Coordinates of C-alpha atoms in Angstrom, one line a residue:
M69 CA -30.3 61.2 -31.7
K70 CA -30.7 60.4 -27.8
K71 CA -32.5 56.9 -29.3
N72 CA -29.3 56.3 -31.6
G73 CA -27.0 57.0 -28.6
L74 CA -28.8 54.4 -26.5
R75 CA -28.6 51.9 -29.3
A76 CA -24.8 52.4 -29.8
L77 CA -24.5 52.3 -25.8
V78 CA -26.3 48.8 -25.6
V79 CA -24.5 47.3 -28.5
L80 CA -21.1 48.7 -26.8
V81 CA -22.1 46.8 -23.7
L82 CA -23.0 43.6 -25.4
F83 CA -19.8 43.6 -27.3
Q84 CA -17.8 44.0 -24.3
L85 CA -19.9 41.0 -22.4
M86 CA -19.2 38.8 -25.4
M87 CA -15.5 39.7 -25.2
L88 CA -14.9 39.0 -21.5
P89 CA -14.8 35.4 -21.8
Q90 CA -12.6 35.5 -24.9
A91 CA -10.5 37.8 -22.8
A92 CA -10.4 35.4 -19.7
I93 CA -9.4 32.6 -22.1
G94 CA -6.6 34.7 -23.5
Q95 CA -5.4 35.0 -20.2
T96 CA -5.3 31.4 -19.2
P97 CA -2.6 29.3 -21.2
D98 CA -4.5 26.5 -23.1
R99 CA -4.6 23.1 -21.8
A100 CA -2.7 21.7 -24.6
E101 CA 0.2 24.0 -23.8
I102 CA 0.3 23.2 -20.1
Y103 CA 0.5 19.5 -20.9
T104 CA 3.2 20.2 -23.0
K105 CA 5.0 21.7 -20.2
I106 CA 4.1 19.0 -17.8
R107 CA 5.6 16.3 -20.0
K108 CA 8.8 18.4 -20.6
E109 CA 9.2 18.9 -16.8
G110 CA 8.6 15.4 -15.9
L111 CA 10.9 14.2 -18.5
D112 CA 13.8 16.4 -18.3
N113 CA 14.0 17.6 -14.6
S114 CA 12.4 14.6 -12.7
K115 CA 13.3 14.3 -9.0
I116 CA 11.6 10.9 -8.6
M117 CA 14.9 8.9 -8.3
R118 CA 16.5 11.5 -6.1
V119 CA 13.4 10.8 -3.9
M120 CA 13.3 7.2 -3.9
H121 CA 17.2 6.8 -3.2
Y122 CA 16.5 9.0 0.0
L123 CA 13.4 6.9 0.8
T124 CA 14.9 3.8 0.7
D125 CA 18.6 3.6 0.5
V126 CA 18.8 6.3 3.4
Y127 CA 15.6 5.8 5.6
G128 CA 14.4 2.6 4.7
P129 CA 12.7 0.4 5.8
R130 CA 9.9 2.7 7.1
L131 CA 7.9 0.7 9.5
T132 CA 4.9 2.4 11.3
G133 CA 6.0 3.6 14.6
S134 CA 9.7 3.4 13.7
E135 CA 12.3 6.0 13.8
N136 CA 13.2 5.2 10.4
H137 CA 9.4 6.4 9.2
V138 CA 9.6 9.8 11.1
N139 CA 13.0 10.7 9.7
A140 CA 11.9 9.9 6.1
A141 CA 8.6 12.0 6.7
K142 CA 10.8 14.8 8.1
W143 CA 13.3 14.5 5.2
A144 CA 10.5 14.5 2.6
A145 CA 8.7 17.5 3.9
A146 CA 12.1 19.6 3.6
E147 CA 12.4 18.4 0.5
M148 CA 8.7 19.8 -0.6
K149 CA 9.8 23.1 1.1
N150 CA 12.6 23.2 -1.2
W151 CA 10.6 22.8 -3.9
G152 CA 8.5 25.8 -3.0
F153 CA 5.4 24.2 -1.6
D154 CA 3.6 26.7 1.0
K155 CA 3.4 24.1 3.5
A156 CA 4.8 20.7 4.4
E157 CA 4.4 19.2 8.1
L158 CA 3.9 16.1 10.1
E159 CA 0.4 15.7 11.4
A160 CA -0.1 13.1 14.1
W161 CA -2.4 10.4 14.7
E162 CA -2.4 7.8 17.6
F163 CA -1.2 4.5 16.5
G164 CA -1.8 2.7 19.8
H165 CA 1.0 0.4 19.9
P166 CA 4.7 1.2 20.6
G167 CA 6.8 1.4 17.8
W168 CA 9.7 -1.7 16.7
Q169 CA 12.7 -1.3 14.9
N170 CA 14.8 -4.0 13.6
G171 CA 18.5 -4.3 14.2
Y172 CA 21.6 -6.6 14.3
N173 CA 20.9 -10.2 13.4
T174 CA 22.8 -13.1 12.2
G175 CA 21.6 -16.8 11.9
V176 CA 23.7 -19.9 11.1
M177 CA 23.0 -23.7 11.0
L178 CA 26.3 -25.3 12.8
S179 CA 25.4 -28.7 11.8
P180 CA 25.3 -31.3 10.1
Q181 CA 26.7 -28.5 8.0
V182 CA 27.9 -24.9 8.8
D183 CA 25.7 -22.3 6.4
T184 CA 24.4 -19.1 6.9
L185 CA 20.6 -18.9 6.8
T186 CA 18.1 -16.6 4.9
Y187 CA 15.2 -15.3 7.1
E188 CA 13.6 -12.1 8.3
V189 CA 12.6 -11.2 11.7
L190 CA 9.0 -11.2 12.4
A191 CA 8.0 -7.4 13.6
W192 CA 7.1 -6.9 17.3
T193 CA 8.7 -9.9 18.4
P194 CA 11.4 -9.7 21.0
S195 CA 15.5 -10.2 20.9
T196 CA 17.1 -13.3 21.7
K197 CA 19.2 -13.0 24.9
G198 CA 22.7 -12.5 23.0
T199 CA 23.7 -15.4 21.0
V200 CA 21.5 -18.5 21.3
T201 CA 22.3 -22.0 20.1
G202 CA 20.0 -24.9 20.3
D203 CA 18.8 -28.2 18.4
V204 CA 15.8 -27.9 16.1
V205 CA 12.4 -29.6 17.0
S206 CA 9.7 -29.9 14.3
L207 CA 6.3 -28.6 15.6
V208 CA 3.2 -29.4 13.2
T209 CA -0.1 -29.1 14.4
P210 CA -2.6 -31.9 13.6
T211 CA -5.1 -31.5 10.7
F212 CA -7.9 -33.6 9.3
P213 CA -8.9 -34.1 5.6
S214 CA -12.2 -32.7 4.8
A215 CA -15.1 -35.2 3.8
E216 CA -15.8 -33.3 0.5
N217 CA -11.9 -33.0 -0.5
P218 CA -9.4 -34.9 1.1
L219 CA -6.7 -32.4 -0.2
I220 CA -8.2 -29.6 2.2
K221 CA -7.0 -30.0 5.7
Q222 CA -9.0 -28.6 8.6
G223 CA -8.0 -27.6 12.3
P224 CA -7.7 -29.4 15.4
T225 CA -10.6 -29.3 18.3
Q226 CA -9.0 -27.6 21.7
A227 CA -9.0 -31.1 22.9
E228 CA -6.8 -32.4 19.8
L229 CA -4.7 -29.5 20.2
T230 CA -3.9 -29.8 23.8
A231 CA -3.3 -33.5 23.4
Y232 CA -0.7 -32.7 20.8
F233 CA 1.0 -30.0 22.9
D234 CA 1.2 -32.3 26.0
S235 CA 3.0 -34.9 23.7
L236 CA 5.6 -32.3 22.7
K237 CA 5.9 -30.2 25.9
S238 CA 9.1 -31.6 27.4
E239 CA 10.9 -31.4 23.9
V240 CA 10.8 -27.9 23.2
K241 CA 12.6 -26.1 26.1
G242 CA 15.8 -24.8 24.9
K243 CA 14.9 -25.6 21.2
M244 CA 14.7 -23.9 18.0
V245 CA 11.2 -24.8 16.8
L246 CA 10.4 -25.2 13.2
V247 CA 6.7 -24.5 13.0
G248 CA 4.7 -26.1 10.1
L249 CA 5.6 -28.0 6.8
P250 CA 7.4 -26.6 3.9
A251 CA 5.4 -25.4 1.3
F252 CA 5.4 -26.8 -2.0
I253 CA 6.4 -24.5 -4.7
D254 CA 5.3 -25.8 -8.4
Q255 CA 8.3 -24.8 -10.6
S256 CA 6.4 -25.6 -13.7
T257 CA 4.1 -22.7 -13.8
E258 CA 4.8 -19.8 -16.2
P259 CA 5.3 -16.0 -14.9
R260 CA 2.6 -13.8 -15.2
P261 CA 3.2 -11.0 -17.7
K262 CA 4.9 -7.7 -16.7
H263 CA 2.5 -5.3 -19.0
L264 CA -1.0 -5.2 -19.8
S265 CA -2.1 -4.9 -23.4
M266 CA -4.3 -2.1 -24.4
D267 CA -6.9 -5.0 -25.5
Q268 CA -6.8 -6.3 -22.2
L269 CA -7.0 -3.0 -20.5
Q270 CA -10.1 -1.8 -22.5
C271 CA -12.0 -5.4 -21.6
R272 CA -11.4 -4.3 -18.0
L273 CA -13.0 -1.1 -18.5
D274 CA -16.0 -2.3 -20.3
P275 CA -18.7 -2.5 -17.7
T276 CA -20.3 -5.3 -19.7
K277 CA -17.3 -7.6 -18.8
K278 CA -16.8 -9.4 -15.6
P279 CA -13.3 -9.7 -14.4
G280 CA -12.5 -13.4 -15.5
D281 CA -13.4 -12.2 -19.3
C282 CA -10.2 -10.1 -19.3
G283 CA -7.3 -12.3 -18.2
P284 CA -5.6 -12.9 -14.9
S285 CA -5.5 -10.1 -12.6
G286 CA -2.2 -8.9 -11.0
F287 CA -3.0 -11.1 -7.8
N288 CA -5.4 -13.5 -6.7
F289 CA -5.8 -14.3 -3.1
P290 CA -6.5 -18.2 -2.8
Q291 CA -10.2 -18.7 -2.5
G292 CA -10.2 -22.5 -1.8
Q293 CA -13.3 -24.8 -2.1
R294 CA -16.0 -24.3 0.3
V295 CA -16.5 -27.7 2.5
T296 CA -18.4 -28.3 5.5
P297 CA -17.0 -27.0 8.6
R298 CA -15.5 -29.6 11.2
P299 CA -17.3 -29.4 14.4
N300 CA -15.6 -27.5 17.2
A301 CA -12.5 -27.2 14.7
L302 CA -10.3 -24.2 15.8
T303 CA -9.2 -21.7 13.2
G304 CA -5.9 -21.2 11.8
R305 CA -5.5 -18.0 13.7
E306 CA -6.6 -19.6 16.9
V307 CA -4.3 -22.4 16.7
D308 CA -1.5 -20.1 15.9
E309 CA -2.1 -17.9 18.9
Q310 CA -1.8 -21.0 20.9
V311 CA 1.3 -22.3 19.3
D312 CA 2.9 -18.7 20.7
K313 CA 1.5 -19.3 24.0
F314 CA 2.9 -22.9 24.1
L315 CA 6.4 -21.9 23.0
L316 CA 6.6 -18.9 25.3
D317 CA 5.5 -21.2 28.3
N318 CA 7.8 -23.9 27.7
G319 CA 11.0 -22.0 27.1
A320 CA 11.7 -22.4 23.4
L321 CA 14.2 -20.1 22.3
V322 CA 13.2 -19.3 18.6
R323 CA 10.3 -19.6 16.6
I324 CA 10.8 -20.6 12.8
N325 CA 8.1 -19.9 10.1
E326 CA 8.3 -20.5 6.7
S327 CA 8.2 -17.9 3.9
Q328 CA 5.9 -20.1 1.5
L329 CA 7.6 -18.3 -1.5
D330 CA 10.0 -19.1 -4.6
R331 CA 13.5 -18.3 -5.1
G332 CA 14.6 -16.7 -1.8
A333 CA 11.9 -14.5 -1.2
V334 CA 10.8 -13.8 2.4
R335 CA 7.5 -12.0 3.4
A336 CA 7.7 -11.1 7.5
F337 CA 4.6 -9.3 8.9
N338 CA 4.2 -9.0 12.5
N339 CA 2.9 -10.5 15.9
R340 CA -0.6 -9.7 16.0
T341 CA -0.8 -8.5 19.4
F342 CA 2.1 -6.1 18.9
D343 CA 3.2 -7.1 22.5
V344 CA 6.7 -8.6 22.7
T345 CA 6.1 -10.1 25.8
K346 CA 3.6 -12.5 24.4
V347 CA 5.9 -14.3 21.9
I348 CA 9.3 -15.6 21.8
P349 CA 12.0 -14.4 19.2
T350 CA 10.5 -15.4 15.5
V351 CA 11.8 -15.4 12.2
V352 CA 10.4 -16.0 8.7
M353 CA 12.9 -18.4 6.9
R354 CA 13.2 -18.8 3.1
N355 CA 11.5 -21.9 1.6
E356 CA 14.9 -23.4 0.6
D357 CA 16.4 -23.3 4.2
F358 CA 13.2 -24.4 5.9
G359 CA 12.9 -27.3 3.6
R360 CA 16.5 -28.2 3.8
I361 CA 16.1 -28.6 7.9
Y362 CA 12.9 -30.2 7.8
R363 CA 14.2 -33.1 5.3
I364 CA 17.3 -33.4 7.5
L365 CA 15.1 -34.0 10.8
Q366 CA 12.9 -36.5 8.8
D367 CA 15.9 -38.4 8.3
K368 CA 16.7 -38.5 12.0
T369 CA 19.8 -36.7 11.7
P370 CA 20.3 -33.9 14.3
V371 CA 20.2 -30.0 13.2
K372 CA 21.8 -27.2 15.4
L373 CA 21.1 -23.6 14.8
E374 CA 22.5 -20.2 16.1
F375 CA 20.6 -17.1 16.2
N376 CA 21.5 -13.6 17.6
L377 CA 18.3 -11.5 17.0
Q378 CA 18.5 -7.9 17.9
S379 CA 15.6 -5.3 17.6
R380 CA 14.2 -2.3 19.7
V381 CA 10.8 -1.3 21.0
I382 CA 10.0 2.4 20.5
P383 CA 7.7 3.8 23.2
S384 CA 7.3 7.0 21.2
G385 CA 5.9 5.1 18.1
V386 CA 2.3 4.9 20.0
T387 CA 2.0 8.3 17.9
S388 CA 2.4 8.5 14.2
Y389 CA 2.6 10.6 11.6
N390 CA 1.1 11.4 8.0
L391 CA 3.2 13.5 5.9
I392 CA 1.0 16.5 4.3
G393 CA 2.4 19.1 1.8
E394 CA 0.5 21.6 0.4
I395 CA 0.4 24.3 -2.5
A396 CA -2.1 26.7 -1.6
G397 CA -5.0 27.7 -4.2
S398 CA -6.2 31.0 -5.2
D399 CA -10.0 31.8 -5.7
K400 CA -11.2 28.6 -4.6
K401 CA -8.3 27.9 -2.0
D402 CA -10.9 26.5 0.5
E403 CA -11.5 23.6 -1.8
V404 CA -8.9 20.7 -1.7
I405 CA -7.4 18.5 -4.3
M406 CA -5.4 15.5 -3.0
L407 CA -3.1 12.9 -4.1
G408 CA -0.8 10.7 -2.1
G409 CA 0.3 7.1 -1.4
H410 CA 1.6 5.5 1.8
L411 CA 5.1 6.2 3.1
D412 CA 5.4 3.2 5.9
S413 CA 6.6 -0.1 4.7
W414 CA 7.4 -3.4 5.9
H415 CA 10.9 -4.1 7.4
S416 CA 12.2 -6.9 5.1
A417 CA 13.6 -4.4 2.7
T418 CA 13.8 -0.9 2.0
G419 CA 10.2 -0.6 0.6
A420 CA 10.8 0.6 -2.7
T421 CA 7.7 -0.8 -4.8
D422 CA 5.6 -0.8 -1.6
N423 CA 5.3 2.1 -1.5
A424 CA 8.0 4.9 -1.6
I425 CA 7.5 4.9 -5.1
G426 CA 3.9 5.9 -4.4
C427 CA 5.0 8.9 -2.5
A428 CA 7.8 9.9 -4.7
T429 CA 5.4 9.8 -7.9
M430 CA 2.7 12.0 -6.3
M431 CA 5.3 14.3 -4.6
E432 CA 6.6 14.7 -8.0
A433 CA 3.2 15.6 -9.8
A434 CA 2.6 18.1 -7.5
R435 CA 6.4 19.6 -8.0
I436 CA 5.7 19.6 -11.6
L437 CA 3.0 22.1 -11.5
K438 CA 4.6 24.4 -9.2
A439 CA 8.0 24.1 -11.4
I440 CA 5.8 25.2 -14.6
G441 CA 4.4 27.9 -12.7
V442 CA 0.9 26.7 -12.3
K443 CA -1.4 28.9 -9.9
P444 CA -4.1 26.4 -8.9
R445 CA -7.5 27.6 -8.1
R446 CA -8.1 25.0 -5.3
T447 CA -5.4 24.0 -3.2
I448 CA -3.2 20.9 -4.2
R449 CA -2.5 18.6 -1.0
V450 CA -0.1 15.7 -1.0
A451 CA -0.4 13.1 1.5
C452 CA 2.1 10.4 2.4
W453 CA 0.2 8.2 4.9
S454 CA 1.6 5.9 7.6
G455 CA -0.1 2.7 9.2
E456 CA -1.3 1.6 5.7
E457 CA 0.4 -1.7 6.2
Q458 CA -1.5 -2.1 9.5
G459 CA -5.2 -1.5 8.0
L460 CA -5.4 2.0 6.5
L461 CA -5.1 3.6 9.8
G462 CA -3.1 6.7 8.8
S463 CA -5.5 7.8 5.8
Q464 CA -8.5 6.5 8.0
A465 CA -7.5 8.9 10.5
Y466 CA -7.0 11.8 8.4
V467 CA -10.4 11.3 6.7
K468 CA -12.0 11.0 10.2
A469 CA -10.5 14.2 11.5
H470 CA -10.8 16.4 8.5
F471 CA -13.9 15.4 6.6
G472 CA -16.0 13.0 8.6
S473 CA -18.4 10.8 6.4
A474 CA -21.7 11.2 4.3
E475 CA -23.5 10.1 7.4
N476 CA -21.8 12.4 9.7
P477 CA -20.1 15.2 7.5
K478 CA -17.6 17.9 8.8
P479 CA -17.6 21.5 7.2
E480 CA -14.8 20.2 4.9
F481 CA -16.4 17.2 3.3
E482 CA -18.3 19.8 0.8
K483 CA -15.1 21.5 -0.2
F484 CA -13.2 18.0 -1.0
G485 CA -12.7 17.8 -4.7
G486 CA -10.9 14.2 -5.1
Y487 CA -7.9 12.2 -3.7
F488 CA -5.7 10.3 -6.4
N489 CA -3.8 7.4 -5.1
I490 CA -1.0 4.9 -6.3
D491 CA 0.1 1.8 -4.6
S492 CA 0.7 -1.1 -6.8
G493 CA 4.4 -0.8 -7.5
T494 CA 6.5 0.6 -10.3
G495 CA 4.1 -0.5 -13.3
R496 CA 2.9 3.0 -14.9
V497 CA -0.5 3.8 -14.3
R498 CA -2.6 2.6 -17.1
A499 CA -6.3 3.3 -15.7
M500 CA -8.2 4.9 -12.9
S501 CA -11.3 4.3 -10.7
I502 CA -13.2 6.8 -9.2
F503 CA -15.8 6.5 -6.4
G504 CA -18.8 8.6 -8.2
P505 CA -21.2 8.8 -11.0
E506 CA -20.4 8.1 -14.3
E507 CA -20.0 11.9 -15.1
A508 CA -17.1 12.1 -12.5
A509 CA -15.4 9.5 -14.4
E510 CA -16.3 11.2 -17.9
V511 CA -14.2 14.5 -16.6
L512 CA -11.1 12.6 -16.0
R513 CA -11.4 10.6 -18.9
E514 CA -11.8 13.4 -21.3
A515 CA -8.9 15.2 -19.4
L516 CA -6.7 12.4 -19.6
A517 CA -7.3 11.2 -23.3
P518 CA -4.1 13.1 -24.9
F519 CA -1.9 10.3 -22.7
T520 CA -2.9 7.2 -24.7
D521 CA 0.7 7.4 -26.2
L522 CA 2.0 6.8 -22.5
G523 CA -0.5 4.0 -22.3
F524 CA -3.4 5.3 -20.5
A525 CA -6.5 3.6 -21.4
G526 CA -9.4 5.3 -19.6
V527 CA -11.4 5.8 -16.2
T528 CA -14.1 4.0 -14.8
A529 CA -16.9 4.6 -12.0
T530 CA -17.5 2.5 -8.9
K531 CA -20.2 2.8 -6.3
S532 CA -18.3 0.6 -3.9
R533 CA -17.7 1.9 -0.4
N534 CA -15.9 -1.4 0.7
L535 CA -12.7 -0.2 2.6
G536 CA -9.5 -2.3 2.2
G537 CA -6.5 -2.7 -0.2
T538 CA -5.1 0.8 -0.2
D539 CA -5.7 4.2 0.9
S540 CA -7.9 5.5 -1.7
T541 CA -10.7 3.1 -0.1
S542 CA -10.8 5.4 3.1
F543 CA -12.3 8.2 1.1
N544 CA -14.5 5.9 -0.8
A545 CA -15.8 4.4 2.6
A546 CA -16.6 7.9 3.4
G547 CA -18.3 8.6 0.5
L548 CA -15.8 11.0 -0.8
P549 CA -14.2 10.6 -4.4
G550 CA -11.2 8.4 -4.1
I551 CA -9.5 8.0 -7.2
G552 CA -7.3 4.5 -7.5
G553 CA -4.5 4.0 -9.9
S554 CA -4.5 0.6 -12.0
Q555 CA -0.8 0.1 -13.1
D556 CA 1.1 -2.5 -15.1
P557 CA 1.7 -5.6 -12.7
I558 CA 5.6 -5.7 -13.4
E559 CA 6.2 -8.2 -10.6
Y560 CA 4.9 -6.5 -7.9
F561 CA 2.4 -9.0 -6.5
G562 CA 4.4 -12.1 -7.3
V563 CA 7.9 -10.9 -6.1
T564 CA 8.6 -7.7 -4.5
W565 CA 5.0 -7.0 -2.6
H566 CA 6.2 -7.1 1.2
T567 CA 9.1 -9.2 0.5
N568 CA 13.1 -8.9 0.9
L569 CA 13.5 -8.1 -2.8
D570 CA 11.6 -4.8 -2.7
T571 CA 14.5 -2.5 -3.1
Y572 CA 15.4 0.6 -5.1
E573 CA 16.6 -1.6 -8.2
R574 CA 13.2 -2.9 -8.7
I575 CA 11.9 0.9 -9.9
I576 CA 11.6 1.2 -13.4
E577 CA 12.4 4.9 -14.2
P578 CA 10.4 5.6 -17.5
D579 CA 7.4 4.0 -16.0
V580 CA 7.2 6.1 -13.0
K581 CA 8.1 9.2 -14.8
A582 CA 4.9 8.6 -17.0
S583 CA 2.8 8.1 -13.9
A584 CA 3.9 11.5 -12.5
I585 CA 3.1 13.1 -15.8
I586 CA -0.2 11.7 -16.0
F587 CA -1.3 12.4 -12.5
A588 CA 0.0 16.1 -12.7
A589 CA -2.2 16.7 -15.7
A590 CA -5.3 15.0 -13.4
V591 CA -4.8 17.1 -10.7
Y592 CA -4.3 20.4 -13.0
T593 CA -7.6 19.4 -14.5
L594 CA -9.6 19.1 -11.0
A595 CA -7.8 22.0 -9.4
M596 CA -8.6 24.3 -12.1
R597 CA -12.2 23.7 -13.3
D598 CA -15.0 25.9 -12.5
D599 CA -17.1 23.0 -10.4
L600 CA -15.8 20.1 -8.2
L601 CA -16.3 16.6 -9.5
P602 CA -19.9 15.5 -10.0
R603 CA -20.7 13.6 -6.7
F604 CA -23.8 11.3 -5.7
P605 CA -26.6 13.0 -4.1
K606 CA -27.0 12.6 -0.6
D607 CA -30.2 10.5 -1.3
Q608 CA -28.3 8.0 -3.9
M609 CA -25.3 7.7 -1.8
P610 CA -24.3 4.3 -1.9
P611 CA -24.7 2.5 1.6
L612 CA -21.9 1.4 3.8
P613 CA -21.4 -2.3 3.3
A614 CA -22.6 -4.5 6.1
P615 CA -20.1 -5.4 8.8
R616 CA -18.0 -8.5 8.3
T617 CA -18.8 -11.4 10.2
R618 CA -16.3 -14.2 11.2

């Protein structure tokens, strides 16, 4: 009797142990059910276009260090709190330069015809002293054909550049100076496709294929033929810096650069020194206006221009801010899953595709999970970075402060579960690349397989710790799992990237909704699984790349 009773007790205990996992599963909604809820919330109740309107129409542009950027970040923080996030705040980091904000600008050709000019002011350059008027002078620094290919021009020596400046010194005082030659824009080339086929995507995801095997990429920086360096020739940057000093020392009124872009597009960056006292007022003019003025001058006909360029230096901009929003985790709340994009933009437009849409998409992905009642095990953290356009500065500062690196880890390093990033315009996310072993890619590949109907093709793994391109590489460089989204190109690199055409109107609503749904599912997966993503063991961590040389 006692023996039979003990046997019955053992059977009962074993039965209860067998049932515990089933009970746990029964209490957790099936992943397919969660995915259905994510899709419905993302399609029916999306907040992306509302966020886009505020970040672009109301607060754009959002140059790092500007008041616009800070105000946009404050608005987005308040919005996340309204959605029920547990925390949303601005986290300071030191930019090191005063901010700069564009203001009232006019530019007109007065003769030989009266016409309004299309241009953008170069950031961190000074204002004119009210309205200034002057004749135009063309400045084209000397170049020399290389021996291997006469079409490739090389820079002057210091003596040659000094001699050229001496010949022009008496002509630039009180003048508008047209710097360089107009670019030739080939009108016979076909525009690149806006969408990637599934075959092309599968080719890119195939580790046995080379990039050239799968058709053109979204953007190719010109590589150029390697030629023998000209002895003692100055670099293009050295020449440009000396042009700035020459114009400042000799009293020129306005420097005019050329956009080198098609159909009225203008891309204006910044004075490299960030010091408005080291340059004169400078604009980047559209190819069509620059070329017209240059041709008129070549015909020996005088050209007179008028500019009024007004901007402000923002002393408080030496401190910038990353926007950090958070949904607290439960049993694994000290572990963190991050997602984000950069909030800062250039100043020529309102910064829609680069990269307000990245922030809006990732804010929306986290909002979806909050709205459908997901109780994440790990903390979900949304980041909208600043300083990306000046060199990934905000995300680098954050990673250094919170996580350290594989070589010098902080306590949070081992608690980090992955950072999802998007930063290539309005095209929907079609694939992802993760820094980590193949097993890490397989986790996301399996989790996102149900989204092939939205065009999602797969996930690859990378061992590269190269820093550059976008904020996910700040995590990769530290040895952490950065996860970059690959997107349909639409017209990003060829049209909107850093140009005056980057506005709200460029956003494709169905595509960005699809991206938010996919990222919400990916974040849900990493926030809920038992283990963090697989990582490279310490003894297998890929090395940091060698420092770049000139």
